[in-house]
Short mmCIF file of C-alpha atoms in Angstrom, two decimals:
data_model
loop_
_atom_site.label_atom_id
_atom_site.label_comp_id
_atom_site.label_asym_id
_atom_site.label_seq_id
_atom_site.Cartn_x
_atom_site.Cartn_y
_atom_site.Cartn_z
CA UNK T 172 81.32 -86.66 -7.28
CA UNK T 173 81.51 -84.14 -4.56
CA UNK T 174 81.68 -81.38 -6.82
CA UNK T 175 78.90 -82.34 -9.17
CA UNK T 176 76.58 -82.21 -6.60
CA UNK T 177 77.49 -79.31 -5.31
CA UNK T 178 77.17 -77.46 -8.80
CA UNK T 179 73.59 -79.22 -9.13
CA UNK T 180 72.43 -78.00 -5.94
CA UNK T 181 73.69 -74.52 -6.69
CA UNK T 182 72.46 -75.03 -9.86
CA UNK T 183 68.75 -75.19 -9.13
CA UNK T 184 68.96 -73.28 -5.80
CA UNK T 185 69.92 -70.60 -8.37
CA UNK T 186 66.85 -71.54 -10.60
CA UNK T 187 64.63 -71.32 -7.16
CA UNK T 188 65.85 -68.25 -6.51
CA UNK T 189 65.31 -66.71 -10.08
CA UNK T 190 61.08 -68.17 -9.86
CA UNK T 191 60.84 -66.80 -6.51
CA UNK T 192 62.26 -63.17 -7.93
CA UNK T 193 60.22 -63.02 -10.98
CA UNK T 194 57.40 -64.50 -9.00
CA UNK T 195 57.50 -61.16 -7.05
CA UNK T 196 58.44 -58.81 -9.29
CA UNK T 197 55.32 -59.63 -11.14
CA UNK T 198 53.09 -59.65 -8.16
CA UNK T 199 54.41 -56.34 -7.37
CA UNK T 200 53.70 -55.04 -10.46
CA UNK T 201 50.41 -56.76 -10.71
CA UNK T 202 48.99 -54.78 -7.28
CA UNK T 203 51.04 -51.50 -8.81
CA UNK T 204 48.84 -51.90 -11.82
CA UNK T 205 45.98 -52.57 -9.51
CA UNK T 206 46.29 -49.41 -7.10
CA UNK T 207 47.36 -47.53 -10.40
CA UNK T 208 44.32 -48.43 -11.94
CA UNK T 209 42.52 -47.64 -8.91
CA UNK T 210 44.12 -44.16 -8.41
CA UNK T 211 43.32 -43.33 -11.85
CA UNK T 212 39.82 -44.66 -12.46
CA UNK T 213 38.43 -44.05 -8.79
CA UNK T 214 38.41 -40.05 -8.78
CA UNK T 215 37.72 -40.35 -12.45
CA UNK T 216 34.00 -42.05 -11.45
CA UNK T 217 33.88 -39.88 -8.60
CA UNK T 218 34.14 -36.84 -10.08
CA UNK T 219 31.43 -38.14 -12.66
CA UNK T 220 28.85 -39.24 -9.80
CA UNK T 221 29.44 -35.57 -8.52
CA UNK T 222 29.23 -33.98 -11.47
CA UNK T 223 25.94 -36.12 -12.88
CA UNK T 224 24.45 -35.56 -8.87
CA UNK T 225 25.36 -31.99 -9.53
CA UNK T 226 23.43 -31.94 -12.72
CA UNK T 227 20.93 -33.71 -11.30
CA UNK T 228 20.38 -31.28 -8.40
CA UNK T 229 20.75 -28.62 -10.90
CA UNK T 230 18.11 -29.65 -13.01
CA UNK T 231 15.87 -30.85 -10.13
CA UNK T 232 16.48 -27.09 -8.32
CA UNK T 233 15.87 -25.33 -11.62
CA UNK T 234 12.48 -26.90 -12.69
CA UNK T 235 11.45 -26.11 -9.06
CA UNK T 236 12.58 -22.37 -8.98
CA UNK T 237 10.61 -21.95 -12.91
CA UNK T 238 7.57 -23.71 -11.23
CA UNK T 239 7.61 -21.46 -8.80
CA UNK T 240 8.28 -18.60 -11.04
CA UNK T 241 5.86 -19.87 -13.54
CA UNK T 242 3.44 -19.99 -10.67
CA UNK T 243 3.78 -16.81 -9.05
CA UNK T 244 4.10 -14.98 -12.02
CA UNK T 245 0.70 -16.18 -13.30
CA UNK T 246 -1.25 -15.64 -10.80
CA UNK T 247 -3.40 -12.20 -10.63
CA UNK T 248 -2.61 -10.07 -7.45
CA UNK T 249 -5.51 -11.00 -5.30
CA UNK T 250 -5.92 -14.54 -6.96
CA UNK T 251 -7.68 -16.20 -4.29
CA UNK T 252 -8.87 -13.54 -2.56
CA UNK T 253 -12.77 -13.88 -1.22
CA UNK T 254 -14.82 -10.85 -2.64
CA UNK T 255 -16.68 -8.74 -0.12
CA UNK T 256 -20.47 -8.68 -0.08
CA UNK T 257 -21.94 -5.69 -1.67
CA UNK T 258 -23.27 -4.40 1.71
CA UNK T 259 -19.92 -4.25 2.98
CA UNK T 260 -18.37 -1.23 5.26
CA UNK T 261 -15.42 -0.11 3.89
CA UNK T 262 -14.12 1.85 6.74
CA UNK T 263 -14.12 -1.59 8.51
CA UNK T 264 -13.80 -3.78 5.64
CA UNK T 265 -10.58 -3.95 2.95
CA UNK T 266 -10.48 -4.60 -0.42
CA UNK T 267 -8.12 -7.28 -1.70
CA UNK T 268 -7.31 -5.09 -3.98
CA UNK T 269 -6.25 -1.44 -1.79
CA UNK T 270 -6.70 1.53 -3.39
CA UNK T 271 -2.43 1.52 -4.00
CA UNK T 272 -2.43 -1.20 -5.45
CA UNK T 273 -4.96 -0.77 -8.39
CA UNK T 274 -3.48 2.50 -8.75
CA UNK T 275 0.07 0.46 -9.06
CA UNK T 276 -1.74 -2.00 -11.71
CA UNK T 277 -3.52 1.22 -13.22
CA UNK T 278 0.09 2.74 -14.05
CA UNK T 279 1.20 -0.44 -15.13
CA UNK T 280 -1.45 -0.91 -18.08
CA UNK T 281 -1.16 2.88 -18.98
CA UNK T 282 2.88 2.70 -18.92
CA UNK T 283 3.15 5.68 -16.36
CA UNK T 284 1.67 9.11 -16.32
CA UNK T 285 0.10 10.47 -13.39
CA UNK T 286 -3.53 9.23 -11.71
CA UNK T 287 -5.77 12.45 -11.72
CA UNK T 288 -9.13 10.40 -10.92
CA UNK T 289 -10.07 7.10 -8.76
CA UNK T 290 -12.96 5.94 -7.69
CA UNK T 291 -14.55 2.76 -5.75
CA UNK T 292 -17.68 1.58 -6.14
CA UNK T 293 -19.95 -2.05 -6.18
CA UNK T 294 -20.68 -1.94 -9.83
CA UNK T 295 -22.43 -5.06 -11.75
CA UNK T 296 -21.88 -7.41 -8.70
CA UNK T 297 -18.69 -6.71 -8.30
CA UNK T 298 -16.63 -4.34 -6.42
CA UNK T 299 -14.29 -1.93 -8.81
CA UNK T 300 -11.76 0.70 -9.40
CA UNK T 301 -12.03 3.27 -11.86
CA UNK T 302 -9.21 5.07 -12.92
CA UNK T 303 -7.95 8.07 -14.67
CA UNK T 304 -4.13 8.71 -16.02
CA UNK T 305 -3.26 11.02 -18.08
CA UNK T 306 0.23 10.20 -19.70
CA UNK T 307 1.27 12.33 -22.10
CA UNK T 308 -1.49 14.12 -23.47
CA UNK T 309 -2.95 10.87 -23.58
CA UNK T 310 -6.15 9.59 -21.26
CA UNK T 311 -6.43 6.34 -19.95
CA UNK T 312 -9.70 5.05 -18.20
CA UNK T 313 -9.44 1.82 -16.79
CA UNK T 314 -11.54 -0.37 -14.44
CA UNK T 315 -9.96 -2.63 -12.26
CA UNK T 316 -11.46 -5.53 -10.32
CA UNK T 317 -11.26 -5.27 -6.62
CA UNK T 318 -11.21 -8.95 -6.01
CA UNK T 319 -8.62 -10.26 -8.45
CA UNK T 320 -6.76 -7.05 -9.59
CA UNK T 321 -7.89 -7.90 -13.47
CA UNK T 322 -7.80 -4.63 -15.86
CA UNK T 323 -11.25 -5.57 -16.91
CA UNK T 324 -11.58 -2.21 -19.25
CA UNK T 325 -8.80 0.29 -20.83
CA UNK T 326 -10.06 3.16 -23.05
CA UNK T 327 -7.48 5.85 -24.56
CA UNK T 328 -8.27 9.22 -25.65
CA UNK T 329 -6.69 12.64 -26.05
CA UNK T 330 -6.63 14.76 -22.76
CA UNK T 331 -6.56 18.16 -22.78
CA UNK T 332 -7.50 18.97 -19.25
CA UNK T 333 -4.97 20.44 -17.22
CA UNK T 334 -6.39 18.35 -14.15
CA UNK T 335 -4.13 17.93 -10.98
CA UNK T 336 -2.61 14.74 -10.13
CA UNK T 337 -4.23 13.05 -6.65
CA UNK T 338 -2.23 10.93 -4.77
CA UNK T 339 -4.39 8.67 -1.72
CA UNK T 340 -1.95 8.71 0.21
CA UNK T 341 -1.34 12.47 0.74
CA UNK T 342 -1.45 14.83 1.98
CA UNK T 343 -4.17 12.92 3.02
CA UNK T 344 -4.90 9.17 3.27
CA UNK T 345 -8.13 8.30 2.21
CA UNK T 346 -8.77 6.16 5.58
CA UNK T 347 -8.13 9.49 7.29
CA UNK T 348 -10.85 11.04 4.91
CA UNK T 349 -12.97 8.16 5.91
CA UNK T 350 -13.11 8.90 9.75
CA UNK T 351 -13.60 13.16 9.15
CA UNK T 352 -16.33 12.24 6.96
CA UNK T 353 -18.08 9.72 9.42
CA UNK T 354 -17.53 12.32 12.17
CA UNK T 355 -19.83 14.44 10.17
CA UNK T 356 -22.64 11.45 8.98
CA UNK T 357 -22.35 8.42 10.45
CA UNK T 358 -23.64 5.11 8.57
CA UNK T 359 -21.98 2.69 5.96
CA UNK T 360 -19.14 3.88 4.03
CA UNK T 361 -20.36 2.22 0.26
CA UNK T 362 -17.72 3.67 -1.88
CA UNK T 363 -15.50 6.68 -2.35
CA UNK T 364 -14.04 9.19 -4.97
CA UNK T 365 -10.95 11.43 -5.09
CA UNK T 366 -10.40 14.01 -8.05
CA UNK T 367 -10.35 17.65 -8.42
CA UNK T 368 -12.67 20.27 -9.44
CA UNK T 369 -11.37 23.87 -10.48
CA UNK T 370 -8.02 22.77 -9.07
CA UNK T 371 -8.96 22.03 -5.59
CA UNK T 372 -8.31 18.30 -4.69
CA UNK T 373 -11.10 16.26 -2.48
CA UNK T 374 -12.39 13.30 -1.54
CA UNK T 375 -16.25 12.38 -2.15
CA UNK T 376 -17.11 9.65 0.43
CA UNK T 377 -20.40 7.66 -0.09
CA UNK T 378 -22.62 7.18 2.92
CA UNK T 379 -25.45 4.95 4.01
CA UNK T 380 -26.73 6.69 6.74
CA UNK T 381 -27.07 4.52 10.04
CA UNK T 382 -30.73 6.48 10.50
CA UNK T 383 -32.13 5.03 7.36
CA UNK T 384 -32.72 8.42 5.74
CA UNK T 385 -31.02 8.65 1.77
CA UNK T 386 -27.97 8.51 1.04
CA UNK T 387 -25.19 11.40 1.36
CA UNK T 388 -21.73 12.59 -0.19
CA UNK T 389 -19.74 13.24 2.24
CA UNK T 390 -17.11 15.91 0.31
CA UNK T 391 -13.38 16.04 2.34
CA UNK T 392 -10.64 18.62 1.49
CA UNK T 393 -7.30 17.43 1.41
CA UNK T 394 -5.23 20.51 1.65
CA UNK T 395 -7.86 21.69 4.60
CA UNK T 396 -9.96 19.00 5.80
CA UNK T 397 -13.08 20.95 5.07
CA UNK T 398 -16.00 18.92 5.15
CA UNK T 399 -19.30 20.01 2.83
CA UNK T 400 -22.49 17.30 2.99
CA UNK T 401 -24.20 16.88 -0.06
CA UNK T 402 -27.61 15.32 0.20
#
């Protein structure tokens, strides 16, 4: 009797023992699966949310850098610019389009050569720079609008002249041909010209005169600083 309940209670503390084991094995290998599952899918999703915020970014940054591109690059050097009156001074008063500048949008057009010929003048209600480049055998005449920087006008022709290149910037600036020539006639400086003639290089500064008398050409040598009045 003794010994058939002592089998019986070995018997199902042995059957206890076997549910509690495979009780925890499995819960073991439940969480395993769990944090196994979770080690593979969680850097899995995270490197997809980075790489789709990436993208994003990416896509965001590069629609705003063309924009901006897109922008800039449309836009006409002096877009925006206010256009001086046609009484203006310009030995007090700038262009927003400098001389340099339409002479860099001058050898633009013409695909180089060298400038042998600007001029500045109010012209049809607006101010506007002529040029002359002579690439190649090859003339160009353009006129370039002083406000905005548009080529408004680009002729070609065959050059034959041997005509010097100018350069307004030296040897002498043309504000520095401004001031000798005032020094000379004082009044409103209305426009201004700098070419060559037999080989000697000059500026040809337009003057209002403050005393109300006509107008006067104020002629400036570059290499000299020789002034000549031309009434």
């Amino acid at each position: 009797m003794t010994s058939t309940t002592t089998r019986s209670r070995s018997t199902a503390r042995a059957a206890a023992l076997g549910v509690l084991v495979i009780g925890l094995a499995a819960g073991c290998g439940g969480d395993s699966g769990s944090d196994e599952a979770s080690a593979v899918e969680g850097p899995g999703a995270s490197e997809e949310e980075s790489g789709s915020a990436a993208s994003d970014g990416a896509s965001d940054d590069g629609a705003s850098d063309d924009g901006a591109a897109s922008d800039h690059g449309g836009e006409a050097p002096g877009a925006g610019a206010a256009a001086l009156p046609e009484d203006a001074d310009l030995a007090t008063e700038q262009l927003p389009i400098t001389a340099e500048k339409a002479v860099e949008i001058g050898l633009g057009a013409a695909g180089g050569g060298e400038l042998v010929q600007i001029e500045i003048d109010h012209d049809d209600d607006v101010w506007e720079w002529e040029l002359e480049i002579v690439d190649g055998g090859r003339q160009h005449d353009l006129d370039i609008d002083a406000t905005s920087g548009e080529v408004t006008e680009h002729d070609q022709d065959d050059d034959d002249d041997q005509d010097p290149a100018v350069d307004v910037t030296s040897p002498m600036p043309y504000a520095e041909a401004i001031e000798i020539a005032l020094g000379k006639e004082p009044g409103r400086v209305s426009g201004w010209d700098l070419s060559s003639d037999d080989g000697r290089i000059h500026y040809t500064i337009d003057i209002d005169r403050s005393s109300g008398d006509d107008d006067v050409e104020v002629e400036v040598d570059v290499e000299t600083g020789e002034v000549r009045v031309d009434d």
